PDB file of C-alpha atoms and ligand atoms in Angstrom:
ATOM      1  CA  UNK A   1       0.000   0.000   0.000  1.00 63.00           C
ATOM      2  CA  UNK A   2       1.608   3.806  -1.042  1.00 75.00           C
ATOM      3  CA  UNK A   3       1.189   6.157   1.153  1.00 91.00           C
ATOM      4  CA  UNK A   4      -0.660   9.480   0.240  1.00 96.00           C
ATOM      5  CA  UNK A   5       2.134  12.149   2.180  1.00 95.00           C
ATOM      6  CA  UNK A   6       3.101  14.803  -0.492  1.00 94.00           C
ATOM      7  CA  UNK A   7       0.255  13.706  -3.124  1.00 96.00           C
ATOM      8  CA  UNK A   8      -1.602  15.813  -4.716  1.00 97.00           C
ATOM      9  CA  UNK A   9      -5.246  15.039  -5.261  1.00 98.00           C
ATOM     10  CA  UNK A  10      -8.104  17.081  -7.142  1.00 98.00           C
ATOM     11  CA  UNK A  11     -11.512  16.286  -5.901  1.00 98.00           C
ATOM     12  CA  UNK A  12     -14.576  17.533  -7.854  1.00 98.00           C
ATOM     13  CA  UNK A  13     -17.517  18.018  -5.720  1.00 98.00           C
ATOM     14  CA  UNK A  14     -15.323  18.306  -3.033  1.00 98.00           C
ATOM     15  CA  UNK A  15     -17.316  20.942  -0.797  1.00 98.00           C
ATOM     16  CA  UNK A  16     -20.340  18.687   0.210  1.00 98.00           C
ATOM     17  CA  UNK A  17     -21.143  15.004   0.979  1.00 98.00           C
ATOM     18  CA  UNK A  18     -19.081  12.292  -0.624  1.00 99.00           C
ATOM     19  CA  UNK A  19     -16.204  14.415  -2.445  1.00 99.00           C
ATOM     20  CA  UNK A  20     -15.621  16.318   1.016  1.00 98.00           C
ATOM     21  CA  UNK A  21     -15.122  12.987   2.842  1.00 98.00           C
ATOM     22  CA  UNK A  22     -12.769  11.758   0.245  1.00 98.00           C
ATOM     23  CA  UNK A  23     -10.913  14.842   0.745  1.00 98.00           C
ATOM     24  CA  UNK A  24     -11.239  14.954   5.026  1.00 98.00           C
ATOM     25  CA  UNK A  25      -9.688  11.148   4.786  1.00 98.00           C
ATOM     26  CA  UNK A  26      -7.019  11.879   1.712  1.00 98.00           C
ATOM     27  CA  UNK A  27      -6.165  14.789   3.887  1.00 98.00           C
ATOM     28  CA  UNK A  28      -6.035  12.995   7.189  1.00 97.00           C
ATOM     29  CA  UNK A  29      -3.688  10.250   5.330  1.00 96.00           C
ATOM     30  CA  UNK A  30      -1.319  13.075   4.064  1.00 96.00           C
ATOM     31  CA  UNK A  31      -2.519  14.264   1.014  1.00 97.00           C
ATOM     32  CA  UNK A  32      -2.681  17.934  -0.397  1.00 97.00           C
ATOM     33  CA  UNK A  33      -6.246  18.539  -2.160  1.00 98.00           C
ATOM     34  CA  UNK A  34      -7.441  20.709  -4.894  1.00 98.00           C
ATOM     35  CA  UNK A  35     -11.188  21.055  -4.092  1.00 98.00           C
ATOM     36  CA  UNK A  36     -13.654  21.526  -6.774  1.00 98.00           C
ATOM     37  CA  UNK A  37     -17.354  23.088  -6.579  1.00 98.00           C
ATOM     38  CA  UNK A  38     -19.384  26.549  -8.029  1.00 98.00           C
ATOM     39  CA  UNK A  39     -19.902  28.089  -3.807  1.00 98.00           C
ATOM     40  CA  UNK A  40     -17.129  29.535  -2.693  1.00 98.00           C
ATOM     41  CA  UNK A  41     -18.827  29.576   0.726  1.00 98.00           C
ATOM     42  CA  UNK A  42     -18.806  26.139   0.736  1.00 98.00           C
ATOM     43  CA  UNK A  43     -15.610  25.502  -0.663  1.00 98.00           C
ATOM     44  CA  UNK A  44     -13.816  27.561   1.938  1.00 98.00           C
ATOM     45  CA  UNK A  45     -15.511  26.007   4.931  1.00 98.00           C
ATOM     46  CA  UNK A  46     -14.853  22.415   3.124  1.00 98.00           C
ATOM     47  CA  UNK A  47     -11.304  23.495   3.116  1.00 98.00           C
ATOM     48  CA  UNK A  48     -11.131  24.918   6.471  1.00 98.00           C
ATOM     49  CA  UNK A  49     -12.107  21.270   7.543  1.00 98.00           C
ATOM     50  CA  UNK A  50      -9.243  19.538   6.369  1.00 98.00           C
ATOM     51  CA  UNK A  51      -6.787  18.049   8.464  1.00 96.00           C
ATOM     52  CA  UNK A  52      -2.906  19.732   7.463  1.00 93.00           C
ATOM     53  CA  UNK A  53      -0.553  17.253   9.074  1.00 89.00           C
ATOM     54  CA  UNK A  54       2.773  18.733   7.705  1.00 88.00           C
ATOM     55  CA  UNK A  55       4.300  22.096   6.227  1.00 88.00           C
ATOM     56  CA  UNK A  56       4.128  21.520   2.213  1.00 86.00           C
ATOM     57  CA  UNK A  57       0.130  19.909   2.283  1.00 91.00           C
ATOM     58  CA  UNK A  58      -1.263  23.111   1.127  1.00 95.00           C
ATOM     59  CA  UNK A  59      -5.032  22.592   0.401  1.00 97.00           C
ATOM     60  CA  UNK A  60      -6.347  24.967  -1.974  1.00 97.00           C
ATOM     61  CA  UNK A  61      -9.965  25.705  -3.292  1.00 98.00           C
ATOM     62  CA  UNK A  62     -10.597  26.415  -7.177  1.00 97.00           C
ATOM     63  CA  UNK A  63     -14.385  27.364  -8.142  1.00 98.00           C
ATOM     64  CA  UNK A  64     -15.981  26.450 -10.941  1.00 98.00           C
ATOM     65  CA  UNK A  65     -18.537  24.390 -13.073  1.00 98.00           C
ATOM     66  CA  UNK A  66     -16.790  21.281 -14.052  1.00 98.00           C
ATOM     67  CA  UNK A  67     -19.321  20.489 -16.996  1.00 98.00           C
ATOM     68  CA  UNK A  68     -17.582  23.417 -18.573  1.00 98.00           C
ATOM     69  CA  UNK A  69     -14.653  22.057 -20.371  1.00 98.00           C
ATOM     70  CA  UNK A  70     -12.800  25.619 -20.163  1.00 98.00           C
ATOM     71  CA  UNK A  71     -12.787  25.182 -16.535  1.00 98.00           C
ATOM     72  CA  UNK A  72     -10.299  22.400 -16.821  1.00 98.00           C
ATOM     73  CA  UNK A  73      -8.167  23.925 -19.468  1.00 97.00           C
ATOM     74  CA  UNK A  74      -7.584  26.716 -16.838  1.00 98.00           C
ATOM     75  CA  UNK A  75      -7.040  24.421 -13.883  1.00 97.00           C
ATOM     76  CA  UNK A  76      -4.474  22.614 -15.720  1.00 97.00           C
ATOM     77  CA  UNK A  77      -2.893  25.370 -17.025  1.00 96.00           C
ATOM     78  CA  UNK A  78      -2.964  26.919 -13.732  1.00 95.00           C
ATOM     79  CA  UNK A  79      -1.381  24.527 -12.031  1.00 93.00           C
ATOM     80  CA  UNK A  80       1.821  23.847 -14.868  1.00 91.00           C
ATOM     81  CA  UNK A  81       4.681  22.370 -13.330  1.00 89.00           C
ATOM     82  CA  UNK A  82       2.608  20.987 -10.193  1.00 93.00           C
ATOM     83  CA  UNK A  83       1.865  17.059  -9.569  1.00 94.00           C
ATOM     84  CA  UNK A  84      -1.677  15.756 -10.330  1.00 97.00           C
ATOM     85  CA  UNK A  85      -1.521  12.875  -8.149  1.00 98.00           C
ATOM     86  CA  UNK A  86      -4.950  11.173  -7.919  1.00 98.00           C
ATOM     87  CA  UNK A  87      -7.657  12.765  -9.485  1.00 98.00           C
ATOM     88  CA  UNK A  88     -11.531  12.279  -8.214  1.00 99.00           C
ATOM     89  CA  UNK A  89     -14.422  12.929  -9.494  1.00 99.00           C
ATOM     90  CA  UNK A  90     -17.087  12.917  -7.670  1.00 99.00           C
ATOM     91  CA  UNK A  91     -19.174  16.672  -8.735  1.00 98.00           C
ATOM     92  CA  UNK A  92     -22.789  15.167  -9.957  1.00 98.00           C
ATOM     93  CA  UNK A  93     -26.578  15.740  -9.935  1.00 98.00           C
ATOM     94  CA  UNK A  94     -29.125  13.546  -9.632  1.00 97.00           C
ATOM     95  CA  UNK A  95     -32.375  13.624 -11.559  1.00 89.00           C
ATOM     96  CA  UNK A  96     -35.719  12.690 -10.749  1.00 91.00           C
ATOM     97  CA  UNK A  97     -37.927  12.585 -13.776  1.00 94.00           C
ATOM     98  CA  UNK A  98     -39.394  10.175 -16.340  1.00 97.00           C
ATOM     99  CA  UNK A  99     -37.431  10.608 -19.997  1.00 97.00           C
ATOM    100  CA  UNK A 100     -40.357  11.975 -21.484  1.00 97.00           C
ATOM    101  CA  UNK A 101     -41.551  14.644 -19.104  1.00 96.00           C
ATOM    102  CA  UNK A 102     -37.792  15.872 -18.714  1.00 96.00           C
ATOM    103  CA  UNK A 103     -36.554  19.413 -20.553  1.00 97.00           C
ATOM    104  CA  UNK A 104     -34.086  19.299 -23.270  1.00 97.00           C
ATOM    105  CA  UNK A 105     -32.177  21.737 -20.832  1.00 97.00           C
ATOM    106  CA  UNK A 106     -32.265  19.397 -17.671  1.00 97.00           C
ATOM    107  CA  UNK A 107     -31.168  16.764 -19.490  1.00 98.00           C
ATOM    108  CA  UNK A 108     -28.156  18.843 -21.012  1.00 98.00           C
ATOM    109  CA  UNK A 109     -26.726  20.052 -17.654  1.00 98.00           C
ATOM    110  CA  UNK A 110     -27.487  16.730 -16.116  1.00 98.00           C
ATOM    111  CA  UNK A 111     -25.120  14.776 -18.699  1.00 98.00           C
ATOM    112  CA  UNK A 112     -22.933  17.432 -18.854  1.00 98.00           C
ATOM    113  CA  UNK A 113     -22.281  17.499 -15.520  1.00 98.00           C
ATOM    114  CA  UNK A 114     -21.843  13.885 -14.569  1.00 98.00           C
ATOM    115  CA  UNK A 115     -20.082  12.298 -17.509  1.00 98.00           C
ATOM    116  CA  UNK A 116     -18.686  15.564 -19.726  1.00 98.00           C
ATOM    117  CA  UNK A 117     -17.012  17.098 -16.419  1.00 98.00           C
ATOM    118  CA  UNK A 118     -15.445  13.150 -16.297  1.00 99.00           C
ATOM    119  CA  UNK A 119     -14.715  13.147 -19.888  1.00 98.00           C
ATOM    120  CA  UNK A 120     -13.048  16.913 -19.625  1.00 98.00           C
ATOM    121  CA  UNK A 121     -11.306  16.209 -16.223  1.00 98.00           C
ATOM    122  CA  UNK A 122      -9.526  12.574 -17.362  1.00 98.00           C
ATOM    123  CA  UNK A 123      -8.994  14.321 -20.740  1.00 98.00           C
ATOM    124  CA  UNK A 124      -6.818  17.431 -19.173  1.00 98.00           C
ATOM    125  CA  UNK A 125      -5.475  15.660 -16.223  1.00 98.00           C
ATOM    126  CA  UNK A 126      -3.936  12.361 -17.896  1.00 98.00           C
ATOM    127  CA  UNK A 127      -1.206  14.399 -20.029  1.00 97.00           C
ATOM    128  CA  UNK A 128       0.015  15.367 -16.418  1.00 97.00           C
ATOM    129  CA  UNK A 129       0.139  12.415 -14.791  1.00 98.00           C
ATOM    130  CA  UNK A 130       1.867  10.748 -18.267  1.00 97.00           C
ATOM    131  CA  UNK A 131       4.525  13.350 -18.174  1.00 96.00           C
ATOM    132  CA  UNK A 132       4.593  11.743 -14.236  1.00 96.00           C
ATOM    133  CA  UNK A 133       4.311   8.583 -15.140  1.00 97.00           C
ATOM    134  CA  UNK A 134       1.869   7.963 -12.143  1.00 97.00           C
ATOM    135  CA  UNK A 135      -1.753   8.462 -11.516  1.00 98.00           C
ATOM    136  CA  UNK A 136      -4.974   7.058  -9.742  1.00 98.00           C
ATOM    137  CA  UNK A 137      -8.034   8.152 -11.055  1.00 98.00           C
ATOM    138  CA  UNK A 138     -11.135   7.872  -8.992  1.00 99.00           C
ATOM    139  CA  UNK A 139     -14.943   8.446 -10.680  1.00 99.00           C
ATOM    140  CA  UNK A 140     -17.845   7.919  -8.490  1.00 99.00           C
ATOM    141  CA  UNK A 141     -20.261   6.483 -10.764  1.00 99.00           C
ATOM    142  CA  UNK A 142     -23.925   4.783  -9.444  1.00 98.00           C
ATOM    143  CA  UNK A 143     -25.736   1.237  -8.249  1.00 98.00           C
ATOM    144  CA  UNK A 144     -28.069   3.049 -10.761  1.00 98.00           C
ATOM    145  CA  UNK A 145     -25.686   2.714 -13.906  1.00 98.00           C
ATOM    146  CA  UNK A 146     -25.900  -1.001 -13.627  1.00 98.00           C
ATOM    147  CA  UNK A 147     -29.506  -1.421 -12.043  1.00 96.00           C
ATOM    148  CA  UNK A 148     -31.328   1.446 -13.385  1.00 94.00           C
ATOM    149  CA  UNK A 149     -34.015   2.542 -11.156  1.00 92.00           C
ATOM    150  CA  UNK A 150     -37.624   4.498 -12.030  1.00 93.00           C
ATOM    151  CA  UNK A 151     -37.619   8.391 -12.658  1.00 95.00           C
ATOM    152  CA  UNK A 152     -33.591   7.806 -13.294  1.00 96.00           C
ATOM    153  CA  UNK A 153     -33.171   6.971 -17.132  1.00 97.00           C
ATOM    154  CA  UNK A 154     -30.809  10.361 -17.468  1.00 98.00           C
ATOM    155  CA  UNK A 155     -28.683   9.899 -14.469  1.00 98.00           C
ATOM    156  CA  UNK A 156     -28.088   5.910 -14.607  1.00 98.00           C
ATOM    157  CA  UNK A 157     -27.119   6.563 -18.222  1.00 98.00           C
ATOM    158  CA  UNK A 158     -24.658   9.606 -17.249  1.00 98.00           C
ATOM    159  CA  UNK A 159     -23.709   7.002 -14.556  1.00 98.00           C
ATOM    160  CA  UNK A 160     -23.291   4.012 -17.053  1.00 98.00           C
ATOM    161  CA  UNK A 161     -20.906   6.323 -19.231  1.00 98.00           C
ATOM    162  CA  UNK A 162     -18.563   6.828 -16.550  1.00 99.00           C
ATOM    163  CA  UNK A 163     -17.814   3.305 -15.930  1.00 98.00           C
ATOM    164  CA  UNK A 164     -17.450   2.769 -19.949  1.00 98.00           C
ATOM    165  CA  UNK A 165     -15.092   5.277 -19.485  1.00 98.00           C
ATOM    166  CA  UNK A 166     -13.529   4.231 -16.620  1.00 98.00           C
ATOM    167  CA  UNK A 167     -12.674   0.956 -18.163  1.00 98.00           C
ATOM    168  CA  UNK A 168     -11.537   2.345 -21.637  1.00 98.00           C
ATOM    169  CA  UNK A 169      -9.031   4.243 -19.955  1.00 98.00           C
ATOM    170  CA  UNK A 170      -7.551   1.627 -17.599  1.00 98.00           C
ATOM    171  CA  UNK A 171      -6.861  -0.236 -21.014  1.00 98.00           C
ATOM    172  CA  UNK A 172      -5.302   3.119 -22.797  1.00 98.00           C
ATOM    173  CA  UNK A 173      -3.795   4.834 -19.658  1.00 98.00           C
ATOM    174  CA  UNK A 174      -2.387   1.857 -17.148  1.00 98.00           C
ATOM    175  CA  UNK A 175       0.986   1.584 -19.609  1.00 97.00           C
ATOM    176  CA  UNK A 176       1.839   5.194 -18.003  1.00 98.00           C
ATOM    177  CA  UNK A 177       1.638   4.036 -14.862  1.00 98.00           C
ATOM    178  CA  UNK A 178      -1.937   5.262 -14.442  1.00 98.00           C
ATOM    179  CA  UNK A 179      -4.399   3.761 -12.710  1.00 98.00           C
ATOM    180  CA  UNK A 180      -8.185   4.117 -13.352  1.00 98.00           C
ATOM    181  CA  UNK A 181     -11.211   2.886 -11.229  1.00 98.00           C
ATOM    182  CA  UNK A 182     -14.853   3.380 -10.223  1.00 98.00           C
ATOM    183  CA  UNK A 183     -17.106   3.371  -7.551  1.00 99.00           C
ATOM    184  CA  UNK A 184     -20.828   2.388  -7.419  1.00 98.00           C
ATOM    185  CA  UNK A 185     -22.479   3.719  -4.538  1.00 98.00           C
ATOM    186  CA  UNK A 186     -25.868   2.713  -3.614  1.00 98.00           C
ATOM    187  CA  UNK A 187     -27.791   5.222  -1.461  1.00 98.00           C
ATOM    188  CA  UNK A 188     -25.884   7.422   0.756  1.00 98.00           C
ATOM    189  CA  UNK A 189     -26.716  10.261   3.280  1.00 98.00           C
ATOM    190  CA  UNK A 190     -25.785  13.440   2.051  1.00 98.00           C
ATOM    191  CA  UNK A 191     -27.715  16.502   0.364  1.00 98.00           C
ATOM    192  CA  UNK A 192     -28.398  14.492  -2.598  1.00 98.00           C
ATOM    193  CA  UNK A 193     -30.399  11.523  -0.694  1.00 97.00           C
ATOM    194  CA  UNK A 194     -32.291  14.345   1.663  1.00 97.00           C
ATOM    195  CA  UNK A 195     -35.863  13.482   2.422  1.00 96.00           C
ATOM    196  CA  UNK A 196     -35.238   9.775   0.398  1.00 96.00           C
ATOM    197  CA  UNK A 197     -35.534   7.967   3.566  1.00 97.00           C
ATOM    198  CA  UNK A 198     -38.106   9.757   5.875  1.00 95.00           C
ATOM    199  CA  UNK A 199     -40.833   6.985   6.764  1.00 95.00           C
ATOM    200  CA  UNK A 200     -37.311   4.204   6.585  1.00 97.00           C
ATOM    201  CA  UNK A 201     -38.797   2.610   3.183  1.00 96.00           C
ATOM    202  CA  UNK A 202     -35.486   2.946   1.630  1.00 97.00           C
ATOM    203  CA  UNK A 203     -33.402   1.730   4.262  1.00 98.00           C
ATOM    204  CA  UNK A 204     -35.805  -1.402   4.116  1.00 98.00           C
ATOM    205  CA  UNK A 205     -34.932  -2.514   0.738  1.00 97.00           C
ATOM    206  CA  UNK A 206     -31.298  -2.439   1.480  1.00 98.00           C
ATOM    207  CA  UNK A 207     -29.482  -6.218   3.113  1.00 98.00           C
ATOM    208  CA  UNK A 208     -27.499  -3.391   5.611  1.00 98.00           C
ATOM    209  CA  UNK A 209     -31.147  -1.888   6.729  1.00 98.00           C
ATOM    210  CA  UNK A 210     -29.594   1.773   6.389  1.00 98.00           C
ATOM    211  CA  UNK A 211     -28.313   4.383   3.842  1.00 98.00           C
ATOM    212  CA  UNK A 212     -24.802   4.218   3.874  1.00 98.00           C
ATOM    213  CA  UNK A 213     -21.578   7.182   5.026  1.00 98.00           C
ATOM    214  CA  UNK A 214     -20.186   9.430   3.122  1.00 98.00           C
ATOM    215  CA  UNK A 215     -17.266   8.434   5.573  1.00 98.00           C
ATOM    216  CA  UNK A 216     -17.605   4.715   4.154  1.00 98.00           C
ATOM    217  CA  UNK A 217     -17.093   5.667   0.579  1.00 99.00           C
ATOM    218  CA  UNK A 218     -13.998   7.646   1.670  1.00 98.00           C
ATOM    219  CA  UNK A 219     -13.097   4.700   3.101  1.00 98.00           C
ATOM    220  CA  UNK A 220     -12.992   2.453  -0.158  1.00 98.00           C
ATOM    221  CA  UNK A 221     -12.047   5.572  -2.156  1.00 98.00           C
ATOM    222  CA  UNK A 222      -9.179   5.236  -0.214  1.00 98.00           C
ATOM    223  CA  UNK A 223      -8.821   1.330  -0.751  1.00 98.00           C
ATOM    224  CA  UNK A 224      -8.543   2.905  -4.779  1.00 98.00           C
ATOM    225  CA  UNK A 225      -5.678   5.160  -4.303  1.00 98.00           C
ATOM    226  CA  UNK A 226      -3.461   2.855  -2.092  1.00 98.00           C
ATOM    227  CA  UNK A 227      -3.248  -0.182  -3.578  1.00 97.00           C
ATOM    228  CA  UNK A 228      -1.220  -0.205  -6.325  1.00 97.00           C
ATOM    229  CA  UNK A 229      -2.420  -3.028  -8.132  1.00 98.00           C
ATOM    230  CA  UNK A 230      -5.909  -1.634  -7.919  1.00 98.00           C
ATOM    231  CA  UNK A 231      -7.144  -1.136 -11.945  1.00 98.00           C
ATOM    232  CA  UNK A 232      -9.541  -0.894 -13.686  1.00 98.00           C
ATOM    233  CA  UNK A 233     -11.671  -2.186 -10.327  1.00 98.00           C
ATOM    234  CA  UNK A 234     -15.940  -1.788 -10.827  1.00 98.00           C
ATOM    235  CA  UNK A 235     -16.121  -1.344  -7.041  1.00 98.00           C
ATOM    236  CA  UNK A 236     -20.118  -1.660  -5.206  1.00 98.00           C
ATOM    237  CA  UNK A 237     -20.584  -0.116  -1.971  1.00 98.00           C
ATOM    238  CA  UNK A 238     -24.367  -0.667  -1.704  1.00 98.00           C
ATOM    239  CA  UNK A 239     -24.822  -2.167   1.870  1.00 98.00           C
ATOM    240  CA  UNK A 240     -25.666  -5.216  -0.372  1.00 98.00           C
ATOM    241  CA  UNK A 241     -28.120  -3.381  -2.636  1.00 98.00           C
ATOM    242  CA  UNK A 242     -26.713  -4.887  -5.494  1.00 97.00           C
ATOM    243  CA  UNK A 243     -27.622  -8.008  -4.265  1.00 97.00           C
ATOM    244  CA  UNK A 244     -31.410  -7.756  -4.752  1.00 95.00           C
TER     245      UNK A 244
HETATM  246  N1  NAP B   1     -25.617  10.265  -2.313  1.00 86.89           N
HETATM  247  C1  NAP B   1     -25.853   9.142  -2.953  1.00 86.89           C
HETATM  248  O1  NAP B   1     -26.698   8.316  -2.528  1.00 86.89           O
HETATM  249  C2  NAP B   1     -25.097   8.771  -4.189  1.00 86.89           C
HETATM  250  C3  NAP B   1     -25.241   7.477  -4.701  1.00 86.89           C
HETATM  251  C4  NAP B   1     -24.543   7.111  -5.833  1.00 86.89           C
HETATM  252  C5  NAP B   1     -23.710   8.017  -6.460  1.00 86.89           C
HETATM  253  N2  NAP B   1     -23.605   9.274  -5.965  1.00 86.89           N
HETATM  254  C6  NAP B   1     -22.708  10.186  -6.667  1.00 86.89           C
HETATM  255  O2  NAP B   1     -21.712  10.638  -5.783  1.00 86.89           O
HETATM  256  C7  NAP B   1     -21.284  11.952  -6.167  1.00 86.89           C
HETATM  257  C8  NAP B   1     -21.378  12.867  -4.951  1.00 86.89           C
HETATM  258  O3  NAP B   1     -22.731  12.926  -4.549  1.00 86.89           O
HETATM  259  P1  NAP B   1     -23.176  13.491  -3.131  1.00 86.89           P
HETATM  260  O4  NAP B   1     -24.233  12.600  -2.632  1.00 86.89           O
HETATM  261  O5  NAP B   1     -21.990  13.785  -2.319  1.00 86.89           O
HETATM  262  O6  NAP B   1     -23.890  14.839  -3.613  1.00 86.89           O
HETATM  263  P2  NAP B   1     -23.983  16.273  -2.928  1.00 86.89           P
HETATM  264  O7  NAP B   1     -23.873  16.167  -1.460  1.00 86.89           O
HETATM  265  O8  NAP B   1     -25.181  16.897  -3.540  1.00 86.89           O
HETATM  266  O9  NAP B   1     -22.656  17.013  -3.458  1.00 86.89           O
HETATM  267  C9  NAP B   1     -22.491  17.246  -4.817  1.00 86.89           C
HETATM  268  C10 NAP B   1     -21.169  17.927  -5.031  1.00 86.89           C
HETATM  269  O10 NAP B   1     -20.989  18.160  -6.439  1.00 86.89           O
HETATM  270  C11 NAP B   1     -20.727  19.542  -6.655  1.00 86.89           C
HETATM  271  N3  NAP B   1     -21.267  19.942  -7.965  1.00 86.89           N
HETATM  272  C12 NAP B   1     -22.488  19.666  -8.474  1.00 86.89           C
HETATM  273  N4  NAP B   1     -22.614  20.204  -9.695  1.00 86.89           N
HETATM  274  C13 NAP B   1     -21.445  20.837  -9.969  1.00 86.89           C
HETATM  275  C14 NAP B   1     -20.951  21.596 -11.063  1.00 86.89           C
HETATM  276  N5  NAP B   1     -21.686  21.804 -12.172  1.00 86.89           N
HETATM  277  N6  NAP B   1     -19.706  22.108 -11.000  1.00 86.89           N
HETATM  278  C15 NAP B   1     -18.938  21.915  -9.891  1.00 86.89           C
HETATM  279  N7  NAP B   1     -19.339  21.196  -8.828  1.00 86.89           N
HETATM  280  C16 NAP B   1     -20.584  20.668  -8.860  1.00 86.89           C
HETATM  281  C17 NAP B   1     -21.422  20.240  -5.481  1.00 86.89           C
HETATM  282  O11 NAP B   1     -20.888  21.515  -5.228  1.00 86.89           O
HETATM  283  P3  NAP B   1     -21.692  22.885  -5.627  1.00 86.89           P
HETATM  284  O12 NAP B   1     -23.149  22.565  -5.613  1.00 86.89           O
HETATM  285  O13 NAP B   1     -21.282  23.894  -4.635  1.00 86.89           O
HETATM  286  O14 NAP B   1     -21.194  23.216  -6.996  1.00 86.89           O
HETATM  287  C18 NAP B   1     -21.074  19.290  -4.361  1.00 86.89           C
HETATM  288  O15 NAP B   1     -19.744  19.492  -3.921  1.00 86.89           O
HETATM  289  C19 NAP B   1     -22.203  12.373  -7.306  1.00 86.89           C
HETATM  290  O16 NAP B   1     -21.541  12.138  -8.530  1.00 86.89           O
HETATM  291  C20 NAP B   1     -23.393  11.440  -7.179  1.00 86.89           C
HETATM  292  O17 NAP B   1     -24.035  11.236  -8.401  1.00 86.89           O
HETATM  293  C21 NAP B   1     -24.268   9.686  -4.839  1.00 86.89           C
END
């Protein structure tokens, strides 16, 4: 297992729920982290909550709205001549809408920002980590890519592009040293689950009777960027979900 003292890792979606607890563990294991959103409020209060356990982790906050593909072209050139370490994206939406009643519009921004920020963020990012010749890349996909799920056609698809492209890439990418891998979660409690669970409905279709942490998808996130010989992985973290 690598350690994560003096990486560098850019987390998208890393001022609320899952991307933030990637980025509180990361931290807490001696990583420096890039963290992505479009509120600055929340960004700097996400970064003020990061653990800085030596001198050179500098944590630093960069706004913007990662389905724009100029917002990665700036990052990157930004940041010229720094590391890009381990890369996660985890910025997304979530959608709650039959196909046929959704807008052209909420459909655009929806794939746009869950797959195109992935597609823009792996496409600006790898050159780095080639010229390093070392890289994890982490993209939080969905159970829902694989199971689908009512009101979700939209977001399981957005979701079932990121693990085509996950797996694409750790064929084209893993010869530079640069690992690629996804997460499914199933439902966990942050913002975008709020109100799911009220009467416990939810909690009693899943084998684990509960929405999952935030803290436990940090946890295998972390699984991702340690083990070296972790590629190309398709990794559930469902409470069992998957299994029904
Ligand atoms: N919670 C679940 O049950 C669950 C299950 C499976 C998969 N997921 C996936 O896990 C990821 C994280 O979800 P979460 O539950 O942590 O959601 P969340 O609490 O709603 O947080 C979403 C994060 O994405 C950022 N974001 C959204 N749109 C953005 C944009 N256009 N540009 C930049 N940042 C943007 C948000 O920041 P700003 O709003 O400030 O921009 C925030 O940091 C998502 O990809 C989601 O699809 C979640």
């Amino acid at each position: 297992m690598s350690s994560l003292i003096g990486k560098r890792c850019i987390i998208s979606g890393g001022s609320r729920g899952i991307g933030l607890a990637i980025a509180r563990l990361f931290a807490a294991e001696g990583a420096a982290c890039t963290l992505i959103g479009r509120n600055m409020e929340s960004l700097t209060s996400a970064k003020a909550s990061l653990e800085q356990k030596h001198d050179s982790q500098k944590h630093d906050t960069t706004p913007f709205d990662v389905s724009l593909v100029n917002g990665w072209e700036k990052l990157v050139a930004n940041t010229k001549g720094e590391n890009a370490d381990i890369l996660v994206n985890a910025a997304g939406i979530s959608q709650n809408s039959f196909l046929f009643k959704a807008s052209t519009p909420e459909i655009d921004e929806l794939v746009a920002t869950n797959l195109m920020s992935t597609i823009w963020s792996c496409k600006y990012i790898i050159p780095k980590m080639m010229k390093q010749r070392n890289g994890c890349i982490i993209n939080v996909s969905s159970l829902l890519a694989t199971h689908g799920g009512r009101g979700s056609s939209v977001y399981a698809a957005s979701k079932a592009g990121i693990i085509g492209l996950t797996r694409a890439l750790a064929w084209e990418v893993g010869r530079f040293g640069i690992r690629a891998n996804v997460l499914l979660p199933g439902y966990i409690q942050t913002d975008m689950t709020k109100g799911m669970d009220n009467n416990g409905e939810l909690s009693a279709l899943i084998p684990m009777g509960r929405l999952g942490l935030a803290d436990e998808v940090a946890e295998a996130a972390l699984f991702l960027a340690k083990c070296s010989y972790a590629h190309n992985c398709v990794l559930n973290i469902d409470g069992g979900l998957s299994a029904t």
